[in-house]
Amino acid sequence: MANAIRALAMDAVQAANSGHPGAPMGMAEIAVALWGRHLRHNPADTAWADRDRFVLSNGHGSMLLYSLLHLSGYELSMDELRNFRQLHSKTAGHPEAGITPGVETTTGPLGQGLTNAVGMALAEKLLAAEFNRPGHTVVDHRTYVFLGDGCLMEGISHEASALAGAWKLGKLIAFYDDNGISIDGKVAPWFVDDTPKRFEAYGWQVIGPIDGHDVSAVDAAITQAKRSAETPTLIVCKTSIGKGSPNRAGTAKAHGEALGAEEIALTRAAINWHHAPFVIPAEVYAAWDAKAAGAERQAAWEAAFASYKAAHPELAVAFERRMAGTLPENFAQVAVDAAIDAHTKAETMATRKASQVALEAFTAALPELLGGSADLTGSNLTNTKSTPPLRFDAAGAVVKDEQGRGGRHINYGVREFGMAAVMNGIALHGGLIPYGGTFLTFSDYSRNAIRMAALMKQRVIHVFTHDSIGLGEDGPTHQSVEHAASLRLIPNLDVWRPADTAETTVAWTRALLNTSKPTALLLSRQNLPYLPKAGLDEISRGAYVLAEPSEVGLKKKAQAVILASGSEAHLALHAQAELAKLGIAVRVVSVPSTTTFDRQDSAYKSSVLPAGVPRIAVEAGVTDGWWKYGCAAVVGLDTYGESAPAPALFKHFGFTAQNVADTVRKVLGA
């Protein structure tokens, strides 16, 4: 069984002349022990809610996972393995969720797979606490993750592993492929951590080191790990990278390149594998086949769930809805009511506070919303009356408050990257919609995990507050300048920078409805006035006409259009009024989401931004992203900020109604 993995890995990498054969060959016996003896899964149903989750964090070893999926019976044909790393195949260079049946998460950026696994294990634990009842256990599965030296060298592994220990994720079992080799060679000169002691310090159970090529030893370690209810487990497996290759095993040459025809022939002889490339004997397929066992396990669970549904029908319906990722039937009305309430009250309020007000309504209506903050809860305002803090007792159980509610707001600590990747894992698991907050400037720490959420099309919501120089005295280290423009460059990420309470509520609504993309909400620290508007319907289109010249007493067509987002929208209205005194007619367009507006049809875009009318954009950030709208000028900030009170900074950098009006006049030559 192990040699089948070795053969497929070296054959596929050789055919592609690209890839990483060493990790699959070195971890083959670990895979036999886990997938052959412990993993609860059904190759016929990759969406079975109570399946064990498996993550290959060292995703460069993708042929290990592809071999396992093919051999155990998933819909991944031998032709797909032959087409490894080729255009439009299901066997990409690194595993991709949504592309390959059975792949739970997209991995490759090292350390993030481990962190996704932590999120999955947390989701399992929270759903079990919420839905299981005495005599009816419908959520009861484990999360397994393979990882290597590279994952452990990445700083995110510290963030994730510390959280896993704090959360007492007893159903998380990690396998460390301790082969001592990375791309540059033996890791000892630059990676000298005592990994077992490190994980013990996190509060993990550590087993080993064991011989990672001894299936029985790995099997016994897994059995021991499964007895731990209170702590996650790290199984340290000593292995030889490229195991079986006479000349490449144990060397960096086995890591990231094809073995070559001659070495493959020698390896076949050494491991006694006398079959042509991509040929697997029937008896090996039979040994690996997990279809019958998987169907039996799932059928048993479905019978148990039917009993659960009879005893607890409302809980069962809620569980099915949430695992399907659909919102409650009343969500549309909740969203409309929240937006109308914001519009009616027309309050002056920081949009970070407006976000919390919206969340009060949404977290009350959506039990699947799971919030959090990277040690900035009091600033991000991500907590609500419906989201008590998440805590665990000494035995690892979820602590419930006097009302019997488990925690729904996570204190992630100062771990922005870890938070973002944990949220990806929570979303991938299903049943919960994660959101988490930090300052916008720290989105740089989270960025690759945000990108991964966009790539995987996951509903993850990032609450980024303190969105500009408007945060004031903390100075340029904390003042976001390039971040809005930078986030807007990430494909499949919706970015909203709302200007008032109604826009913020609509932004949250769109984020919750985005089932196939993450959302970033960029929110102000400072109070913003409510913007008078005729209606709310077109906010969701990303940009809309906020004010026509007639609203400041001019009954003529607009001579210019001012586009503005967030805290600068009210400046645009004041500039419009100043220009009206001079007889200059201006339309003001609020642009809370350029990414959403850009997806609208051309007719709508033209109705908002009419052809032949000069456009001037205003945003307290870098100007680059606004020129695509054909702007004649942009009032922006192509430098870093300063440390001073916010009003002084806005005046210093030209974010005043007078400067915006003067810019419009200059464009018009008036």
XYZ file of C-alpha atoms in Angstrom:
670
model
C 0.000 0.000 0.000
C 2.820 2.421 0.839
C 4.805 1.556 -2.268
C 1.761 2.312 -4.429
C 1.965 5.887 -3.129
C 5.691 6.012 -3.846
C 5.216 4.730 -7.378
C 2.385 7.113 -8.228
C 4.262 10.075 -6.757
C 7.478 9.490 -8.650
C 5.639 8.602 -11.884
C 3.415 11.694 -11.835
C 6.250 14.067 -10.999
C 8.391 12.486 -13.709
C 5.594 12.810 -16.304
C 5.120 16.474 -15.412
C 8.859 17.009 -15.011
C 7.771 19.136 -12.076
C 6.774 18.553 -8.476
C 7.847 17.200 -5.117
C 8.196 13.414 -4.852
C 10.152 13.347 -1.581
C 7.370 14.092 0.925
C 4.873 11.567 -0.521
C 7.548 8.876 -0.606
C 8.645 9.691 2.937
C 5.161 9.881 4.460
C 3.683 6.846 2.712
C 3.529 4.612 5.799
C 2.049 7.415 7.916
C -0.685 7.690 5.274
C -1.277 3.928 5.314
C -1.762 3.964 9.078
C -4.144 6.939 9.070
C -6.128 6.411 5.875
C -6.087 2.644 6.044
C -6.989 2.205 9.713
C -8.479 5.346 11.259
C -9.855 8.000 8.881
C -13.678 8.123 8.845
C -14.672 9.227 5.354
C -16.831 8.201 2.433
C -15.293 8.610 -1.040
C -18.815 8.667 -2.512
C -19.879 11.742 -0.530
C -17.305 14.462 0.018
C -19.908 16.630 1.798
C -20.884 14.148 4.530
C -21.197 16.450 7.520
C -19.584 14.149 10.097
C -16.606 12.970 8.058
C -13.134 13.349 9.503
C -11.253 16.257 7.971
C -7.780 15.649 6.519
C -5.406 18.503 5.691
C -2.077 18.238 3.879
C -0.427 21.370 5.244
C 2.829 20.620 3.422
C 0.852 20.996 0.222
C 3.863 20.741 -2.080
C 3.581 16.984 -1.426
C 0.246 17.030 -3.261
C 0.838 13.682 -4.984
C 0.512 12.055 -1.571
C -3.044 13.344 -1.271
C -3.918 12.695 -4.921
C -2.646 9.112 -4.588
C -4.711 8.585 -1.433
C -7.850 9.970 -3.034
C -7.422 7.874 -6.172
C -6.549 4.645 -4.356
C -9.311 4.891 -1.753
C -12.059 5.435 -4.318
C -12.723 9.131 -4.866
C -13.655 10.419 -8.310
C -10.064 11.105 -9.272
C -9.098 8.940 -12.214
C -5.679 7.649 -13.181
C -5.858 9.957 -16.191
C -5.984 12.889 -13.768
C -2.858 11.588 -12.040
C -1.159 11.282 -15.423
C -2.108 14.922 -16.032
C -0.502 16.102 -12.797
C 0.220 19.844 -12.931
C -1.279 20.187 -16.425
C -3.801 22.775 -17.605
C -7.349 22.179 -16.332
C -6.510 18.900 -14.586
C -7.894 18.098 -11.140
C -4.353 17.511 -9.921
C -2.882 20.984 -9.594
C 0.620 21.535 -8.256
C -0.831 22.178 -4.803
C -4.182 20.787 -3.569
C -7.140 23.055 -4.316
C -10.471 22.896 -2.506
C -13.412 22.904 -4.890
C -11.296 21.528 -7.736
C -10.338 18.052 -6.539
C -12.937 15.803 -4.858
C -11.874 15.112 -1.283
C -9.523 18.080 -0.884
C -10.719 19.953 2.203
C -8.607 23.097 1.839
C -6.191 24.708 -0.587
C -2.671 24.360 0.765
C 0.787 25.387 -0.336
C 1.588 28.580 1.583
C 3.217 26.733 4.469
C 1.694 26.856 7.928
C -1.743 27.856 6.719
C -2.977 24.283 6.312
C -2.164 23.609 9.956
C -4.004 26.795 10.881
C -7.005 25.852 8.723
C -7.064 22.529 10.557
C -7.193 24.371 13.890
C -10.226 26.289 12.576
C -11.888 23.068 11.441
C -11.315 21.421 14.802
C -12.694 24.466 16.609
C -15.788 24.438 14.389
C -16.374 20.754 15.200
C -16.063 21.409 18.904
C -18.436 24.387 18.866
C -21.054 22.645 16.737
C -20.882 19.562 18.950
C -21.483 21.700 22.035
C -24.401 23.435 20.344
C -26.172 20.524 18.663
C -25.359 17.248 20.452
C -27.843 16.092 23.054
C -27.796 13.230 25.571
C -28.178 10.004 23.629
C -27.787 11.829 20.321
C -24.262 12.617 19.154
C -24.438 13.921 15.588
C -21.226 15.972 15.543
C -18.267 13.770 16.430
C -15.308 13.759 14.085
C -11.598 14.468 14.114
C -9.295 16.716 12.174
C -5.989 15.270 11.014
C -3.162 17.298 9.532
C 0.183 16.377 7.967
C 2.889 19.021 8.272
C 6.607 19.417 7.772
C 9.577 21.518 8.829
C 8.524 24.382 6.566
C 5.116 24.653 8.241
C 6.786 24.811 11.641
C 9.290 27.463 10.552
C 6.491 29.775 9.438
C 5.438 32.072 12.288
C 1.767 31.339 11.742
C 2.351 27.827 13.087
C 3.081 29.380 16.486
C -0.086 31.468 16.393
C -2.253 28.509 15.393
C -0.720 25.933 17.708
C -0.907 28.232 20.724
C -4.603 28.798 20.039
C -5.237 25.062 19.584
C -3.701 24.414 22.987
C -5.655 27.206 24.639
C -8.882 25.907 23.092
C -8.122 22.313 24.182
C -8.869 20.854 20.763
C -8.633 17.216 21.719
C -9.866 15.997 18.328
C -7.005 17.673 16.451
C -4.167 15.284 15.599
C -1.093 16.540 13.735
C 1.648 14.433 12.171
C 5.057 16.086 11.967
C 7.128 14.706 9.094
C 10.475 15.125 10.844
C 12.859 14.398 7.973
C 15.325 17.218 8.613
C 15.397 18.336 4.974
C 14.119 21.427 3.163
C 14.888 22.954 -0.215
C 18.239 24.343 0.907
C 19.379 21.050 2.425
C 19.644 19.778 5.995
C 17.698 22.154 8.213
C 19.882 21.819 11.314
C 21.932 24.993 10.683
C 18.823 27.191 10.598
C 16.039 25.187 12.297
C 17.178 24.032 15.731
C 13.884 24.264 17.642
C 13.058 21.564 20.159
C 9.692 20.952 18.526
C 8.314 18.496 21.130
C 9.019 20.914 23.990
C 7.578 23.767 21.956
C 4.266 21.938 21.529
C 4.218 20.754 25.115
C 4.497 24.420 26.093
C 1.419 25.147 23.972
C -0.511 22.552 25.971
C -0.368 19.757 23.387
C 0.146 16.067 23.984
C 3.323 15.038 22.158
C 3.875 11.429 21.063
C 7.239 10.296 19.789
C 9.553 10.623 18.080
C 8.431 7.359 16.448
C 9.569 5.565 13.317
C 7.410 7.103 10.616
C 8.080 4.125 8.346
C 6.606 1.657 10.852
C 2.879 1.423 10.127
C 2.168 -0.357 13.418
C 4.004 2.322 15.404
C 2.050 5.099 13.687
C -1.190 3.157 14.166
C -0.494 2.823 17.893
C 0.320 6.529 18.157
C -2.971 7.461 16.505
C -4.852 5.171 18.869
C -3.157 6.865 21.814
C -3.854 10.332 20.396
C -7.551 9.564 20.008
C -7.825 8.950 23.761
C -7.007 12.597 24.468
C -10.148 14.586 25.079
C -8.513 17.704 26.481
C -5.423 18.388 24.389
C -4.506 18.353 20.723
C -1.795 15.863 19.795
C 1.427 16.160 17.816
C 2.844 12.846 16.609
C 6.522 13.298 15.755
C 7.398 10.910 12.939
C 11.043 10.410 12.029
C 11.196 9.759 8.285
C 13.561 9.745 5.353
C 12.534 12.077 2.548
C 12.303 10.209 -0.747
C 12.216 6.839 1.077
C 12.999 4.008 -1.327
C 15.182 5.991 -3.717
C 18.713 4.511 -3.530
C 20.518 7.754 -4.354
C 18.053 10.506 -3.458
C 16.536 9.360 -0.166
C 17.451 11.606 2.730
C 18.694 14.425 0.502
C 17.362 17.763 -0.713
C 17.489 16.371 -4.273
C 14.372 14.350 -3.415
C 12.432 17.424 -2.360
C 11.427 19.465 -5.359
C 12.390 17.796 -8.627
C 11.712 14.636 -10.595
C 13.898 11.666 -9.691
C 14.781 10.974 -13.323
C 14.154 7.823 -15.351
C 17.304 6.061 -14.184
C 16.680 6.702 -10.478
C 13.026 5.702 -10.821
C 14.099 2.369 -12.313
C 16.503 1.857 -9.425
C 13.787 2.780 -6.941
C 11.315 0.338 -8.475
C 13.861 -2.417 -8.038
C 14.740 -1.341 -4.498
C 11.130 -1.389 -3.286
C 10.253 -4.482 -5.325
C 7.645 -2.635 -7.406
C 7.654 -4.340 -10.777
C 4.799 -2.560 -12.523
C 4.685 -0.096 -15.387
C 4.174 3.605 -14.648
C 0.655 4.398 -13.393
C -0.259 0.716 -13.057
C -1.646 -0.451 -9.710
C -2.333 -4.164 -9.102
C -5.905 -5.158 -8.300
C -4.958 -6.463 -4.875
C -3.463 -3.092 -3.943
C -6.619 -1.297 -5.051
C -8.620 -3.767 -2.939
C -6.470 -3.060 0.110
C -6.968 0.682 -0.259
C -10.667 0.720 -1.262
C -12.629 2.734 1.325
C -15.966 2.906 -0.496
C -17.789 0.089 1.287
C -16.535 1.027 4.753
C -17.279 4.683 4.056
C -20.821 3.970 2.914
C -21.399 1.851 6.017
C -20.095 4.565 8.341
C -22.195 7.257 6.698
C -25.309 5.061 6.726
C -24.851 4.515 10.451
C -24.530 8.251 10.998
C -27.609 8.970 8.868
C -29.617 6.499 10.928
C -28.416 8.212 14.087
C -29.299 11.599 12.620
C -32.799 10.376 11.718
C -33.279 9.406 15.367
C -31.926 12.797 16.415
C -34.319 14.530 14.015
C -37.271 12.675 15.503
C -36.249 13.664 19.026
C -35.084 17.212 18.267
C -36.678 18.310 14.973
C -35.920 22.026 15.267
C -32.256 21.418 16.063
C -31.949 18.982 13.171
C -33.453 21.426 10.695
C -31.146 24.180 11.944
C -28.114 21.889 11.660
C -28.982 20.907 8.082
C -29.578 24.534 7.106
C -26.313 25.711 8.584
C -24.213 22.916 7.107
C -25.755 23.770 3.729
C -24.625 27.379 4.213
C -28.052 28.915 3.686
C -29.388 31.805 5.743
C -32.715 31.677 7.630
C -35.882 32.520 5.709
C -36.348 35.689 7.724
C -32.886 37.045 6.970
C -34.065 39.315 4.148
C -36.566 40.988 6.478
C -33.979 41.312 9.260
C -31.624 43.024 6.809
C -34.303 45.383 5.487
C -35.405 46.291 8.994
C -31.822 47.015 10.067
C -31.164 49.246 7.066
C -34.440 51.146 7.462
C -33.741 51.624 11.157
C -30.330 53.122 10.331
C -31.879 55.371 7.683
C -34.684 56.510 9.964
C -32.438 57.337 12.900
C -29.860 59.034 10.655
C -27.310 59.075 13.450
C -23.853 60.589 13.426
C -21.633 57.669 14.282
C -18.276 56.067 13.508
C -18.790 53.290 11.000
C -17.029 50.875 13.375
C -19.876 51.606 15.802
C -22.422 51.375 12.985
C -20.969 47.936 12.273
C -21.609 46.877 15.867
C -25.167 48.188 15.684
C -25.758 46.141 12.530
C -24.142 43.131 14.177
C -26.533 43.382 17.112
C -29.361 42.638 14.685
C -27.518 40.049 12.632
C -25.944 38.056 15.475
C -29.346 37.846 17.180
C -30.896 36.464 13.993
C -27.991 34.270 12.844
C -26.679 31.824 15.466
C -24.022 30.726 12.971
C -22.204 34.064 13.187
C -18.940 33.527 15.095
C -17.073 36.730 15.872
C -13.688 37.657 17.166
C -10.901 40.200 17.354
C -7.123 40.159 17.471
C -6.906 41.787 20.916
C -8.833 44.875 19.807
C -12.405 44.046 20.750
C -12.993 47.423 22.390
C -11.762 49.180 19.258
C -13.133 46.904 16.538
C -16.507 46.585 18.323
C -17.044 43.049 17.036
C -18.824 41.811 20.177
C -22.586 42.026 20.754
C -25.183 41.080 23.341
C -25.700 37.805 21.479
C -22.008 36.853 21.381
C -20.600 36.100 24.832
C -16.843 35.452 24.949
C -15.723 31.945 24.034
C -14.231 30.130 27.015
C -13.321 26.532 27.894
C -13.234 24.833 31.293
C -10.404 22.703 32.700
C -11.795 19.613 30.986
C -11.918 21.396 27.633
C -15.697 21.805 27.480
C -17.288 24.972 26.103
C -18.360 27.184 29.004
C -21.986 28.287 28.832
C -23.416 31.412 30.393
C -26.460 31.701 32.694
C -28.712 31.577 29.646
C -27.127 28.335 28.471
C -25.314 30.001 25.597
C -21.847 28.959 24.485
C -19.359 31.658 23.576
C -19.567 33.205 20.121
C -16.830 35.824 20.302
C -13.182 34.746 20.149
C -10.274 36.547 21.765
C -7.618 35.624 19.197
C -4.890 37.592 20.956
C -2.382 39.535 18.885
C -2.469 36.977 16.080
C -3.860 38.643 12.954
C -2.492 36.104 10.458
C -3.535 33.183 12.622
C -7.007 34.654 13.072
C -7.493 35.033 9.322
C -6.396 31.478 8.532
C -8.362 29.984 11.439
C -11.439 31.749 10.058
C -10.752 30.108 6.687
C -10.774 26.719 8.396
C -14.023 27.513 10.224
C -15.683 28.517 6.956
C -14.375 25.437 5.145
C -15.739 23.166 7.851
C -19.242 24.570 7.485
C -21.975 25.393 9.975
C -20.511 28.723 11.078
C -19.859 32.099 9.430
C -16.679 33.603 10.870
C -15.840 37.281 11.175
C -12.875 38.865 12.907
C -11.516 42.324 13.550
C -8.277 44.246 13.650
C -6.990 47.628 12.480
C -6.884 48.057 8.713
C -3.141 48.663 8.737
C -2.669 45.162 10.178
C -4.436 43.590 7.221
C -0.885 43.289 5.892
C -0.286 40.597 8.522
C -3.427 38.762 7.372
C -3.026 39.287 3.671
C -2.038 35.847 2.426
C -4.860 34.213 4.371
C -7.288 36.779 2.929
C -5.990 35.874 -0.518
C -6.478 32.172 0.236
C -10.093 32.803 1.283
C -10.668 34.594 -2.017
C -9.002 31.788 -3.960
C -11.117 29.182 -2.158
C -14.328 31.251 -2.481
C -15.070 31.164 1.251
C -17.547 33.356 3.146
C -15.166 34.972 5.627
C -15.725 38.530 6.853
C -12.873 40.809 7.910
C -13.744 43.827 10.041
C -10.963 46.374 9.537
C -11.373 49.507 11.633
C -9.310 52.703 11.935
C -9.311 52.924 8.169
C -7.329 56.119 7.454
C -5.420 59.083 8.851
C -8.690 59.655 10.712
C -7.392 57.514 13.574
C -5.157 60.448 14.462
C -2.433 60.506 17.051
C -1.142 56.928 16.667
C 0.626 58.192 13.577
C 1.738 56.744 10.241
C 2.518 53.247 11.557
C -1.184 52.800 12.217
C -2.683 55.078 9.568
C -3.828 53.138 6.521
C -2.898 54.778 3.263
C -2.350 52.043 0.671
C -4.434 49.316 2.295
C -7.829 49.964 0.718
C -6.313 50.096 -2.758
C -4.211 47.028 -2.022
C -7.149 44.927 -0.840
C -9.190 45.945 -3.866
C -6.530 44.294 -6.039
C -7.275 40.826 -4.643
C -9.551 38.981 -7.090
C -12.825 37.709 -5.622
C -12.535 39.838 -2.480
C -15.342 42.329 -1.925
C -14.122 45.515 -0.251
C -16.579 47.947 1.360
C -15.708 51.355 2.784
C -19.107 52.679 3.899
C -19.802 56.316 4.643
C -22.575 56.100 7.236
C -24.806 53.786 9.238
C -27.070 52.741 6.354
C -24.175 51.970 4.035
C -22.526 49.958 6.794
C -25.657 47.899 7.345
C -25.980 47.209 3.622
C -22.295 46.272 3.475
C -22.847 43.695 6.224
C -25.886 42.362 4.405
C -23.930 41.877 1.192
C -21.092 40.216 3.103
C -23.474 37.706 4.637
C -25.057 36.992 1.255
C -21.650 36.462 -0.366
C -21.566 32.663 -0.215
C -18.633 32.402 -2.639
C -16.337 35.250 -1.692
C -14.824 36.866 1.401
C -15.499 40.473 2.343
C -13.391 43.217 3.898
C -15.233 46.005 5.717
C -13.121 49.153 6.126
C -14.525 51.231 8.970
C -13.775 54.593 10.516
C -12.617 55.347 14.025
C -14.043 58.881 13.909
C -17.715 59.833 13.877
C -19.276 60.437 10.467
C -22.501 62.327 9.760
C -25.435 60.531 8.203
C -25.695 61.266 4.476
C -29.182 62.310 3.372
C -30.315 60.010 0.582
C -33.457 59.392 -1.427
C -33.436 55.631 -0.841
C -31.415 52.582 0.056
C -31.956 50.226 -2.861
C -28.893 51.101 -4.925
C -26.317 51.075 -2.110
C -25.924 47.337 -2.646
C -24.685 48.021 -6.202
C -21.472 49.483 -4.828
C -21.960 53.069 -6.010
C -24.996 55.270 -6.346
C -26.043 58.868 -6.905
C -26.050 60.449 -3.485
C -26.951 64.013 -4.440
C -27.903 65.817 -7.664
C -27.348 69.562 -8.254
C -31.070 70.119 -7.609
C -30.556 69.195 -3.973
C -28.406 72.298 -3.493
C -30.722 74.553 -5.471
C -29.323 74.276 -9.025
C -31.796 73.201 -11.691
C -29.321 72.257 -14.378
C -27.290 69.260 -15.484
C -24.189 68.344 -13.590
C -20.980 69.881 -14.910
C -18.848 67.466 -12.880
C -19.166 64.316 -10.778
C -17.448 63.885 -7.417
C -16.871 60.273 -6.420
C -16.122 59.600 -2.773
C -15.939 56.703 -0.352
C -16.194 56.349 3.389
C -15.318 59.338 5.540
C -14.770 61.554 2.481
C -18.355 61.291 1.186
C -19.569 64.066 3.468
C -16.705 66.261 2.202
C -18.037 65.766 -1.295
C -21.475 66.982 -0.201
C -19.992 70.083 1.431
C -17.919 70.775 -1.684
C -21.063 70.413 -3.787
C -22.749 73.063 -1.657
C -19.749 75.415 -1.920
C -19.664 75.030 -5.698
C -23.402 75.663 -5.937
C -22.794 79.127 -4.480
C -20.692 79.796 -7.572
C -23.340 78.365 -9.888
C -21.337 75.191 -10.568
C -23.573 72.129 -10.698
C -22.091 68.895 -9.340
C -23.386 65.373 -8.870
C -22.069 63.500 -5.830
C -21.644 59.729 -6.100
C -21.004 57.639 -3.029
C -18.800 54.625 -3.773
C -18.844 52.302 -0.765
C -17.572 49.353 -2.819
C -15.571 49.716 -6.009
C -15.326 45.926 -6.319
C -19.116 45.604 -6.294
C -19.687 48.568 -8.584
C -17.223 47.180 -11.103
C -19.421 44.071 -11.524
C -22.509 46.086 -12.482
C -23.757 46.225 -16.060
C -22.652 49.028 -18.325
C -26.088 50.648 -18.335
C -26.051 51.118 -14.586
C -22.461 52.337 -14.568
C -23.321 54.912 -17.212
C -26.360 56.069 -15.272
C -24.147 56.781 -12.261
C -21.130 58.128 -14.138
C -22.487 59.776 -17.302
C -20.176 60.026 -20.276
C -18.631 63.378 -21.061
C -18.905 64.736 -17.524
C -15.549 65.283 -15.752
C -14.989 63.090 -12.694
C -13.084 63.938 -9.521
C -12.483 61.270 -6.863
C -11.898 61.844 -3.152
C -10.465 59.255 -0.754
C -7.995 59.499 2.113
C -5.617 57.004 0.570
C -3.385 56.401 -2.421
C -4.799 57.697 -5.671
C -3.878 54.882 -8.073
C -7.105 52.881 -7.928
C -9.353 55.783 -8.866
C -7.884 56.651 -12.241
C -9.621 53.651 -13.832
C -12.876 55.603 -13.615
C -11.537 58.176 -16.044
C -11.026 60.790 -13.365
C -9.623 64.164 -14.300
C -8.284 64.565 -10.742
C -8.049 62.631 -7.504
C -7.861 64.192 -4.073
C -5.890 61.530 -2.245
C -2.827 60.788 -0.186
C 0.242 59.395 -1.938
C 2.418 59.664 1.128
C 2.345 58.495 4.723
C 0.424 60.304 7.434
C 1.528 62.146 10.545
C 0.885 61.935 14.259
C -1.719 64.548 15.213
C -5.416 64.862 16.005
C -7.562 63.734 13.084
C -9.085 67.164 12.264
C -5.609 68.670 11.992
C -4.477 65.852 9.725
C -7.434 66.134 7.351
C -6.829 69.857 7.011
C -3.071 69.390 6.602
C -3.458 66.839 3.814
C -6.137 68.740 1.942
C -9.206 66.731 2.871
C -11.436 69.776 3.216
C -14.553 70.812 1.381
C -12.762 73.889 0.108
C -9.873 71.910 -1.399
C -12.264 69.474 -3.069
C -14.257 72.420 -4.452
C -11.070 74.116 -5.648
C -10.001 70.895 -7.390
C -13.332 70.702 -9.219
C -13.017 74.332 -10.263
C -9.513 73.729 -11.554
C -10.702 70.771 -13.625
C -13.528 72.872 -15.075
C -11.314 75.915 -15.543
C -13.832 77.907 -13.548
